[in-house]
Amino acid sequence: MISKAKGTYDVLPTESYKWHTLEEKARQICVLFGYKEVRTPIFEYREVFHRQNEQSDMVTKETYNFMDKGDRGLTLRPEGTAGVIRSFVENKLYVENPLNKLYYIGPNFRYERPQKGRFRQFSQFGVEAIGSNDPALDAEVIGLAYAFIQKLGLKGVRVRINTLGDNESRADFKDALKKHFEPHVDTLCDDCKLRIEKNPLRILDCKVDQQHPAVLKAPTTQDYLNDSSKDYFQQVLAYLDAANIDYEIAPKLVRGLDYYTHTVFEIEADIEGFGAQNVLGGGGRYQSLVKELGGPDLPGIGFAFGMERLIIAMESENIAFNEDKVNDIFLIATDTTARIQAIKLLFEARQQGLVADMDFVSTSFKAQLKSGLKSNAKYLGIIGESELQNKTVSLKNTTTQQQEEIPVKIAIRSVKSWLGK
Ligand code: HAM
């Protein structure tokens, strides 16, 4: 037996309805907010993700990179944003509309250490709004994430928000952090030792060094914001208040990717058994990514939720998913001639919009009956010798156990009306 690759999982038929529920609700919320779906490839040329300005662990250490037979360097996407921006630029979406509001649902790949809520293949639902510097758009994007969480029925969820300021403020903050951490280099964890040069912001949310005195005393982004960045953040908060969105300001929140400027946010849940992976989703604004990928100088803002974490969260809060529909009718035939009639009815039922099935494995009456009951069918449609002669079907209501012999011609119509369909 060959097992699944490490860090991956199967969505079995008994679980797939949970995914359908989530995807359906994501699509519904995007319709309400005016976001349109974009589907981009699962692999891209490596330059899409491996950029000079992107030195995050996620891109430098965790991507799946490979060469194809034509000697092209490719990367399995570790996140949605860069591919969506590549597509936005390549297809010049900015020409038609000044603002593009896009969403996506699909798999991503990161070579991480698997644990609960952390996989090597995982799925994200994300949005990107590209083309506006309006702080009200930040509130709209955070509001969409918030509305989605509410639609799912998740409680105990917090929106944490911070600002990194514009490129200038962010660069000043980075320098200040370097200076702050350099004297402590020997006592930081191995990863943070390297981060001092490359990405000192990440030291602030390192899980290992969380309680390190130098981390606790580190400067925060607020100390290095220029006036316009401060003002921008205040406006975002005012719009969030106006939209009635609860949030808490988290001065140490910096996020894992390097493209962020101004607003960053995460959605966290207090969920039992969730452990370290309590971030359901996160995102923020990016000032230079579109330009970096060869496009015009346009800003964007977006977020992504991890679908697996949302499912785990919903399961642990016992929130009901829309279960798959059970059979309205299950047809049972006692011999080959009756089976012809059963097939006719099976197809008629489906054409009429009923969920219908029959047994394609067993032919004995007993076994077919067992299959029908196991499938939780609302009605059993039994065709035996006498029904064939009388041109009827015996329709049995599995709840009331009542059985009636109904002419074949009106059998499906009858079931439909009994079910109020
Ligand atoms: P991210 O924080 O790297 O951001 O990922 C977003 C979410 O994806 C996480 O909060 C988490 O729920 C889920 N996730 C990440 N890695 C894993 C994993 N290995 N296993 C399971 N779930 C995972 C981004 O990806 C940005 N592209 C978000 C964004 C969009 N920013 C702006 N626009």
Coordinates of C-alpha atoms and ligand atoms in Angstrom, one line a residue:
M1 CA 0.0 0.0 0.0
I2 CA 1.3 3.5 -0.8
S3 CA 0.3 6.1 1.7
K4 CA -0.4 9.8 1.1
A5 CA 2.7 12.1 1.0
K6 CA 3.7 13.6 4.3
G7 CA 1.7 16.8 5.2
T8 CA -1.1 16.0 2.8
Y9 CA -4.6 14.6 3.5
D10 CA -7.6 13.2 1.6
V11 CA -11.0 14.8 1.7
L12 CA -13.1 11.6 1.9
P13 CA -16.7 11.5 0.5
T14 CA -18.0 11.5 4.1
E15 CA -16.3 14.9 4.7
S16 CA -16.5 16.7 1.3
Y17 CA -19.8 18.4 2.2
K18 CA -17.9 20.4 4.8
W19 CA -15.7 21.8 2.0
H20 CA -18.7 22.5 -0.2
T21 CA -20.4 24.5 2.7
L22 CA -17.3 26.6 3.2
E23 CA -16.7 27.2 -0.5
E24 CA -20.4 28.1 -1.0
K25 CA -20.3 30.6 1.8
A26 CA -17.1 32.1 0.6
R27 CA -18.6 32.6 -2.9
Q28 CA -21.8 34.1 -1.4
I29 CA -20.0 36.6 0.7
C30 CA -17.8 37.6 -2.3
V31 CA -21.0 38.2 -4.4
L32 CA -22.3 40.5 -1.7
F33 CA -19.1 42.5 -1.6
G34 CA -18.6 42.6 -5.4
Y35 CA -15.5 40.4 -5.7
K36 CA -15.1 38.2 -8.8
E37 CA -13.3 34.9 -8.9
V38 CA -9.9 34.5 -10.5
R39 CA -8.2 31.1 -11.0
T40 CA -4.5 31.1 -11.5
P41 CA -2.1 28.2 -12.1
I42 CA -0.9 26.1 -9.2
F43 CA 2.7 26.5 -10.4
E44 CA 4.3 29.7 -11.7
Y45 CA 7.8 30.7 -12.9
R46 CA 9.9 30.8 -9.8
E47 CA 10.5 34.6 -10.2
V48 CA 6.8 35.2 -9.3
F49 CA 7.6 34.2 -5.7
H50 CA 11.4 34.4 -5.4
R51 CA 11.9 38.1 -5.6
Q52 CA 14.7 40.3 -4.4
N53 CA 12.5 41.9 -1.8
E54 CA 10.9 38.7 -0.6
Q55 CA 13.2 37.1 2.0
S56 CA 10.5 35.6 4.2
D57 CA 11.1 32.0 5.4
M58 CA 8.0 31.0 3.6
V59 CA 9.5 31.8 0.2
T60 CA 13.2 31.1 0.9
K61 CA 12.9 27.9 2.9
E62 CA 9.5 26.4 2.3
T63 CA 8.7 26.5 -1.4
Y64 CA 8.6 23.4 -3.6
N65 CA 10.9 24.4 -6.5
F66 CA 11.6 22.2 -9.6
M67 CA 12.9 22.4 -13.1
D68 CA 10.7 21.2 -15.9
K69 CA 11.9 19.2 -19.0
G70 CA 12.4 22.5 -20.8
D71 CA 14.8 23.7 -18.1
R72 CA 12.4 26.2 -16.7
G73 CA 12.5 27.0 -13.0
L74 CA 9.1 26.6 -11.5
T75 CA 7.6 26.9 -8.0
L76 CA 4.4 25.4 -6.6
R77 CA 2.5 28.4 -5.3
P78 CA 3.0 28.8 -1.5
E79 CA 0.3 31.5 -1.4
G80 CA -2.2 33.2 -3.7
T81 CA -1.3 36.8 -3.8
A82 CA 1.8 36.8 -6.0
G83 CA 0.2 34.6 -8.7
V84 CA -2.9 36.8 -8.7
I85 CA -0.9 39.9 -9.1
R86 CA 1.2 38.3 -11.9
S87 CA -2.1 37.5 -13.7
F88 CA -3.5 41.0 -13.0
V89 CA -0.4 42.6 -14.6
E90 CA -0.1 40.1 -17.5
N91 CA -3.8 40.5 -18.4
K92 CA -3.7 44.3 -17.8
L93 CA -6.8 44.2 -15.7
Y94 CA -6.1 47.7 -14.6
V95 CA -6.9 49.1 -18.1
E96 CA -10.7 48.3 -17.9
N97 CA -11.3 49.1 -14.2
P98 CA -9.4 51.4 -11.8
L99 CA -10.2 49.0 -9.0
N100 CA -10.2 45.2 -9.3
K101 CA -11.8 43.2 -6.6
L102 CA -10.8 39.5 -6.9
Y103 CA -11.1 36.3 -4.9
Y104 CA -9.7 32.8 -5.2
I105 CA -10.1 29.4 -3.6
G106 CA -7.5 26.7 -4.1
P107 CA -4.5 24.7 -2.9
N108 CA -1.0 26.0 -1.9
F109 CA 2.2 24.2 -1.0
R110 CA 4.7 24.9 1.8
Y111 CA 7.4 22.6 3.0
E112 CA 6.6 23.0 6.7
R113 CA 6.7 20.7 9.7
P114 CA 3.2 19.2 9.7
Q115 CA 1.0 19.4 12.8
K116 CA -2.6 20.1 13.6
G117 CA -3.8 22.8 11.3
R118 CA -0.5 22.9 9.4
F119 CA -0.1 21.0 6.2
R120 CA 2.2 20.8 3.2
Q121 CA -0.7 21.1 0.9
F122 CA -3.4 23.4 2.2
S123 CA -6.2 25.4 0.8
Q124 CA -6.9 29.1 1.0
F125 CA -9.8 31.3 0.4
G126 CA -8.4 34.8 -0.3
V127 CA -9.3 38.2 -1.8
E128 CA -7.2 40.9 -3.3
A129 CA -8.5 44.5 -4.0
I130 CA -6.0 46.2 -6.4
G131 CA -5.9 49.8 -7.4
S132 CA -6.9 52.1 -4.6
N133 CA -5.1 53.8 -1.7
D134 CA -8.4 54.6 0.1
P135 CA -8.2 53.6 3.7
A136 CA -12.0 52.8 3.5
L137 CA -10.9 49.9 1.2
D138 CA -8.9 48.4 4.2
A139 CA -12.1 48.5 6.2
E140 CA -14.0 46.9 3.4
V141 CA -11.5 44.0 3.0
I142 CA -11.2 43.4 6.8
G143 CA -15.0 43.7 6.9
L144 CA -15.4 41.0 4.3
A145 CA -13.2 38.6 6.3
Y146 CA -15.2 39.5 9.4
A147 CA -18.5 39.0 7.7
F148 CA -17.3 35.6 6.4
I149 CA -16.4 34.5 9.9
Q150 CA -19.8 35.6 11.2
K151 CA -21.5 33.8 8.3
L152 CA -19.8 30.6 9.3
G153 CA -21.1 31.1 12.9
L154 CA -17.6 31.1 14.5
K155 CA -17.4 32.7 17.9
G156 CA -14.4 33.6 20.0
V157 CA -12.7 35.1 17.0
R158 CA -10.6 38.3 17.2
V159 CA -9.4 40.7 14.5
R160 CA -5.9 41.9 15.4
I161 CA -4.7 44.9 13.4
N162 CA -1.5 46.9 13.1
T163 CA 0.3 49.1 10.7
L164 CA 3.8 48.9 9.3
G165 CA 3.6 52.3 7.8
D166 CA 4.6 53.3 4.3
N167 CA 7.9 52.1 2.7
E168 CA 9.8 54.9 4.4
S169 CA 8.4 54.1 7.9
R170 CA 8.9 50.4 7.4
A171 CA 12.6 50.9 6.4
D172 CA 13.2 53.1 9.5
F173 CA 11.6 50.5 11.7
K174 CA 13.6 47.7 10.2
D175 CA 16.9 49.7 10.8
A176 CA 15.8 50.4 14.4
L177 CA 15.1 46.7 15.0
K178 CA 18.5 45.7 13.6
K179 CA 20.2 48.0 16.0
H180 CA 18.1 46.8 18.8
F181 CA 18.7 43.1 18.3
E182 CA 22.4 43.2 17.3
P183 CA 23.7 43.3 20.9
H184 CA 21.6 40.2 21.7
V185 CA 22.5 38.1 18.7
D186 CA 24.2 35.4 20.7
T187 CA 21.1 34.7 22.8
L188 CA 18.5 34.6 20.1
C189 CA 17.4 31.3 18.4
D190 CA 19.3 30.1 15.3
D191 CA 16.6 31.4 13.0
C192 CA 16.5 34.8 14.6
K193 CA 20.3 35.1 14.4
L194 CA 19.9 35.1 10.6
R195 CA 16.8 37.2 10.7
I196 CA 18.7 40.2 12.2
E197 CA 20.3 40.9 8.8
K198 CA 17.6 39.7 6.4
N199 CA 14.3 40.2 8.1
P200 CA 14.4 41.6 11.7
L201 CA 10.6 42.2 11.7
R202 CA 10.1 38.4 11.9
I203 CA 12.0 38.2 15.2
L204 CA 9.0 40.0 16.8
D205 CA 6.7 37.1 16.1
C206 CA 9.1 34.3 16.5
K207 CA 7.5 31.5 18.4
V208 CA 10.8 30.4 20.0
D209 CA 12.0 33.8 21.2
Q210 CA 8.5 35.1 22.2
Q211 CA 9.5 35.6 25.8
H212 CA 13.1 36.8 25.1
P213 CA 13.7 40.0 27.1
A214 CA 15.0 41.8 23.9
V215 CA 11.8 40.8 22.1
L216 CA 9.6 42.0 24.9
K217 CA 11.4 45.3 25.0
A218 CA 11.7 45.8 21.2
P219 CA 10.5 49.0 19.6
T220 CA 7.1 48.7 17.9
T221 CA 6.1 50.0 14.5
Q222 CA 4.2 52.9 16.1
D223 CA 7.5 54.4 17.2
Y224 CA 8.6 54.8 13.6
L225 CA 5.6 55.9 11.7
N226 CA 5.8 59.1 9.8
D227 CA 2.8 61.5 10.0
S228 CA 1.1 60.4 6.9
S229 CA 1.3 56.7 7.9
K230 CA -0.1 57.6 11.4
D231 CA -2.9 59.5 9.7
Y232 CA -3.6 56.6 7.3
F233 CA -3.9 54.1 10.2
Q234 CA -6.3 56.4 12.1
Q235 CA -8.5 56.7 9.1
V236 CA -8.6 52.9 8.7
L237 CA -9.6 52.5 12.4
A238 CA -12.3 55.2 11.9
Y239 CA -13.8 53.3 9.0
L240 CA -13.7 50.0 10.9
D241 CA -15.6 51.7 13.7
A242 CA -18.1 53.0 11.2
A243 CA -18.6 49.6 9.8
N244 CA -19.1 48.2 13.3
I245 CA -16.2 45.8 13.1
D246 CA -14.6 44.7 16.4
Y247 CA -10.8 44.7 16.4
E248 CA -7.9 45.0 18.7
I249 CA -4.7 46.9 18.0
A250 CA -1.7 44.5 18.1
P251 CA 1.5 46.6 18.1
K252 CA 3.7 43.5 17.6
L253 CA 1.9 42.1 14.7
V254 CA 4.1 42.1 11.6
R255 CA 3.0 39.1 9.5
G256 CA 5.2 36.6 7.7
L257 CA 5.6 38.0 4.2
D258 CA 7.8 40.9 3.2
Y259 CA 5.5 42.7 0.8
Y260 CA 3.3 44.4 3.4
T261 CA 3.1 48.1 4.1
H262 CA 0.6 50.1 6.1
T263 CA -2.3 47.9 7.4
V264 CA -1.7 44.3 8.5
F265 CA -4.2 42.1 10.2
E266 CA -4.8 38.6 11.4
I267 CA -7.9 36.7 12.5
E268 CA -7.3 34.5 15.5
A269 CA -9.5 32.1 17.3
D270 CA -9.5 30.7 20.8
I271 CA -10.2 27.2 20.0
E272 CA -9.5 24.3 22.2
G273 CA -7.0 21.8 20.9
F274 CA -5.9 24.3 18.3
G275 CA -2.4 24.8 19.8
A276 CA -0.1 27.2 18.1
Q277 CA -2.0 27.3 14.8
N278 CA -4.8 29.6 16.1
V279 CA -4.5 32.1 13.2
L280 CA -7.4 31.4 10.8
G281 CA -6.3 34.0 8.3
G282 CA -4.4 37.1 7.7
G283 CA -3.5 39.8 5.2
G284 CA -2.6 43.4 4.7
R285 CA -1.8 46.2 2.2
Y286 CA 1.0 46.0 -0.2
Q287 CA 2.4 49.1 -1.8
S288 CA 5.0 47.8 -4.3
L289 CA 4.1 44.3 -5.2
V290 CA 2.3 45.2 -8.5
K291 CA 5.3 47.2 -9.6
E292 CA 7.7 44.6 -8.6
L293 CA 5.9 42.1 -10.8
G294 CA 6.3 44.4 -13.8
G295 CA 3.0 46.3 -13.5
P296 CA 2.0 49.9 -12.9
D297 CA 2.5 51.6 -9.6
L298 CA -0.7 50.4 -8.0
P299 CA -1.3 49.4 -4.4
G300 CA -3.3 46.4 -3.3
I301 CA -4.8 44.9 -0.1
G302 CA -6.0 41.4 0.6
F303 CA -6.2 38.5 3.0
A304 CA -6.4 34.7 3.0
F305 CA -8.0 32.2 5.3
G306 CA -6.7 28.6 5.7
M307 CA -9.7 26.4 4.8
E308 CA -8.5 23.5 6.9
R309 CA -8.3 25.7 10.0
L310 CA -11.8 27.0 9.4
I311 CA -13.1 23.5 9.2
I312 CA -11.2 22.5 12.4
A313 CA -12.6 25.6 14.1
M314 CA -16.1 24.9 13.0
E315 CA -15.9 21.3 14.1
S316 CA -14.6 22.1 17.5
E317 CA -17.5 24.6 18.0
N318 CA -19.9 22.0 16.8
I319 CA -21.2 24.2 14.0
A320 CA -23.4 22.4 11.5
F321 CA -22.3 22.2 7.9
N322 CA -24.9 21.7 5.1
E323 CA -24.9 18.0 4.8
D324 CA -25.1 16.3 1.4
K325 CA -28.7 15.6 0.3
V326 CA -30.0 12.1 1.0
N327 CA -31.8 10.2 -1.6
D328 CA -35.5 11.2 -2.2
I329 CA -36.1 7.8 -3.8
F330 CA -34.2 4.5 -4.0
L331 CA -35.4 2.0 -6.6
I332 CA -35.5 -1.7 -6.0
A333 CA -36.2 -4.3 -8.7
T334 CA -36.8 -8.0 -8.2
D335 CA -35.6 -9.3 -11.6
T336 CA -34.1 -8.2 -14.9
T337 CA -37.3 -7.1 -16.5
A338 CA -38.2 -5.1 -13.4
R339 CA -34.7 -3.6 -13.5
I340 CA -35.4 -2.1 -16.9
Q341 CA -38.5 -0.4 -15.4
A342 CA -36.4 0.7 -12.4
I343 CA -33.8 2.3 -14.6
K344 CA -36.5 4.2 -16.5
L345 CA -37.8 5.5 -13.3
L346 CA -34.4 6.3 -11.9
F347 CA -33.6 8.5 -14.9
E348 CA -37.0 10.1 -14.8
A349 CA -36.7 10.9 -11.2
R350 CA -33.4 12.6 -11.7
Q351 CA -34.7 14.5 -14.7
Q352 CA -37.5 15.8 -12.4
G353 CA -35.0 17.0 -9.9
L354 CA -35.2 14.2 -7.3
V355 CA -32.1 12.8 -5.7
A356 CA -32.4 9.2 -6.8
D357 CA -30.3 6.0 -6.8
M358 CA -30.4 2.2 -6.9
D359 CA -28.2 -0.7 -6.1
F360 CA -25.6 -1.5 -8.7
V361 CA -23.9 -4.2 -6.8
S362 CA -26.5 -6.6 -5.4
T363 CA -29.5 -8.1 -7.2
S364 CA -31.3 -9.9 -4.3
F365 CA -34.3 -8.1 -2.9
K366 CA -33.0 -8.3 0.6
A367 CA -29.6 -6.8 -0.2
Q368 CA -31.2 -4.0 -2.3
L369 CA -33.6 -3.2 0.5
K370 CA -30.7 -3.0 2.9
S371 CA -28.8 -0.6 0.6
G372 CA -31.9 1.6 0.2
L373 CA -32.3 1.9 4.0
K374 CA -28.6 2.5 4.5
S375 CA -28.7 5.4 2.0
N376 CA -31.4 7.0 4.2
A377 CA -33.7 7.3 1.2
K378 CA -37.0 9.0 2.0
Y379 CA -38.9 6.7 -0.4
L380 CA -38.3 3.2 -1.6
G381 CA -39.7 2.4 -5.1
I382 CA -40.2 -1.3 -5.3
I383 CA -40.9 -3.0 -8.6
G384 CA -41.7 -6.8 -8.5
E385 CA -43.7 -9.2 -10.5
S386 CA -47.1 -7.9 -9.6
E387 CA -46.1 -4.2 -10.0
L388 CA -44.9 -5.1 -13.5
Q389 CA -48.1 -6.7 -14.4
N390 CA -50.2 -3.8 -12.9
K391 CA -47.9 -1.2 -14.4
T392 CA -47.3 0.2 -10.9
V393 CA -44.6 0.9 -8.4
S394 CA -44.9 0.3 -4.6
L395 CA -43.8 3.5 -3.0
K396 CA -42.8 3.1 0.7
N397 CA -42.3 6.0 2.9
T398 CA -39.4 5.0 5.1
T399 CA -40.4 7.3 8.0
T400 CA -44.1 6.3 8.3
Q401 CA -43.6 2.8 6.9
Q402 CA -46.7 3.4 4.8
Q403 CA -46.7 1.8 1.4
E404 CA -48.9 2.5 -1.6
E405 CA -49.1 1.1 -5.1
I406 CA -49.1 3.9 -7.6
P407 CA -49.3 3.8 -11.4
V408 CA -45.9 4.0 -13.0
K409 CA -46.9 7.1 -15.0
I410 CA -47.6 9.2 -12.0
A411 CA -45.1 7.6 -9.5
I412 CA -42.4 10.3 -9.8
R413 CA -44.9 13.1 -9.8
S414 CA -46.5 11.7 -6.6
V415 CA -43.1 11.5 -4.8
K416 CA -42.4 15.0 -5.8
S417 CA -45.6 16.3 -4.5
W418 CA -45.4 14.3 -1.2
L419 CA -41.9 15.9 -0.7
G420 CA -43.3 19.3 -1.5
K421 CA -40.9 19.6 -4.5
Ligands
HAM1 P1 -0.4 33.7 5.3 O1 -0.6 34.3 6.6 O2 0.9 33.1 4.9 O3 -0.8 34.8 4.3 O4 -1.5 32.6 5.1 C1 -2.9 32.8 5.3 C2 -3.5 31.7 6.0 O5 -3.3 30.5 5.4 C3 -3.0 31.4 7.4 O6 -3.5 32.3 8.4 C4 -3.4 30.0 7.7 O7 -4.7 29.9 8.1 C5 -3.3 29.4 6.3 N1 -2.0 28.7 6.2 C6 -0.8 29.1 5.9 N2 0.1 28.1 5.9 C7 -0.6 27.0 6.2 C8 -0.2 25.6 6.3 N3 1.0 25.2 6.1 N4 -1.2 24.7 6.6 C9 -2.5 25.1 6.8 N5 -2.9 26.4 6.7 C10 -1.9 27.3 6.4 C11 -0.8 34.7 2.9 O8 -0.7 33.6 2.4 C12 -1.1 35.9 2.2 N6 -1.0 35.6 0.7 C13 -2.4 36.6 2.6 C14 -2.7 37.8 1.8 C15 -3.5 38.0 0.8 N7 -2.1 39.0 2.1 C16 -2.5 39.9 1.2 N8 -3.4 39.3 0.4

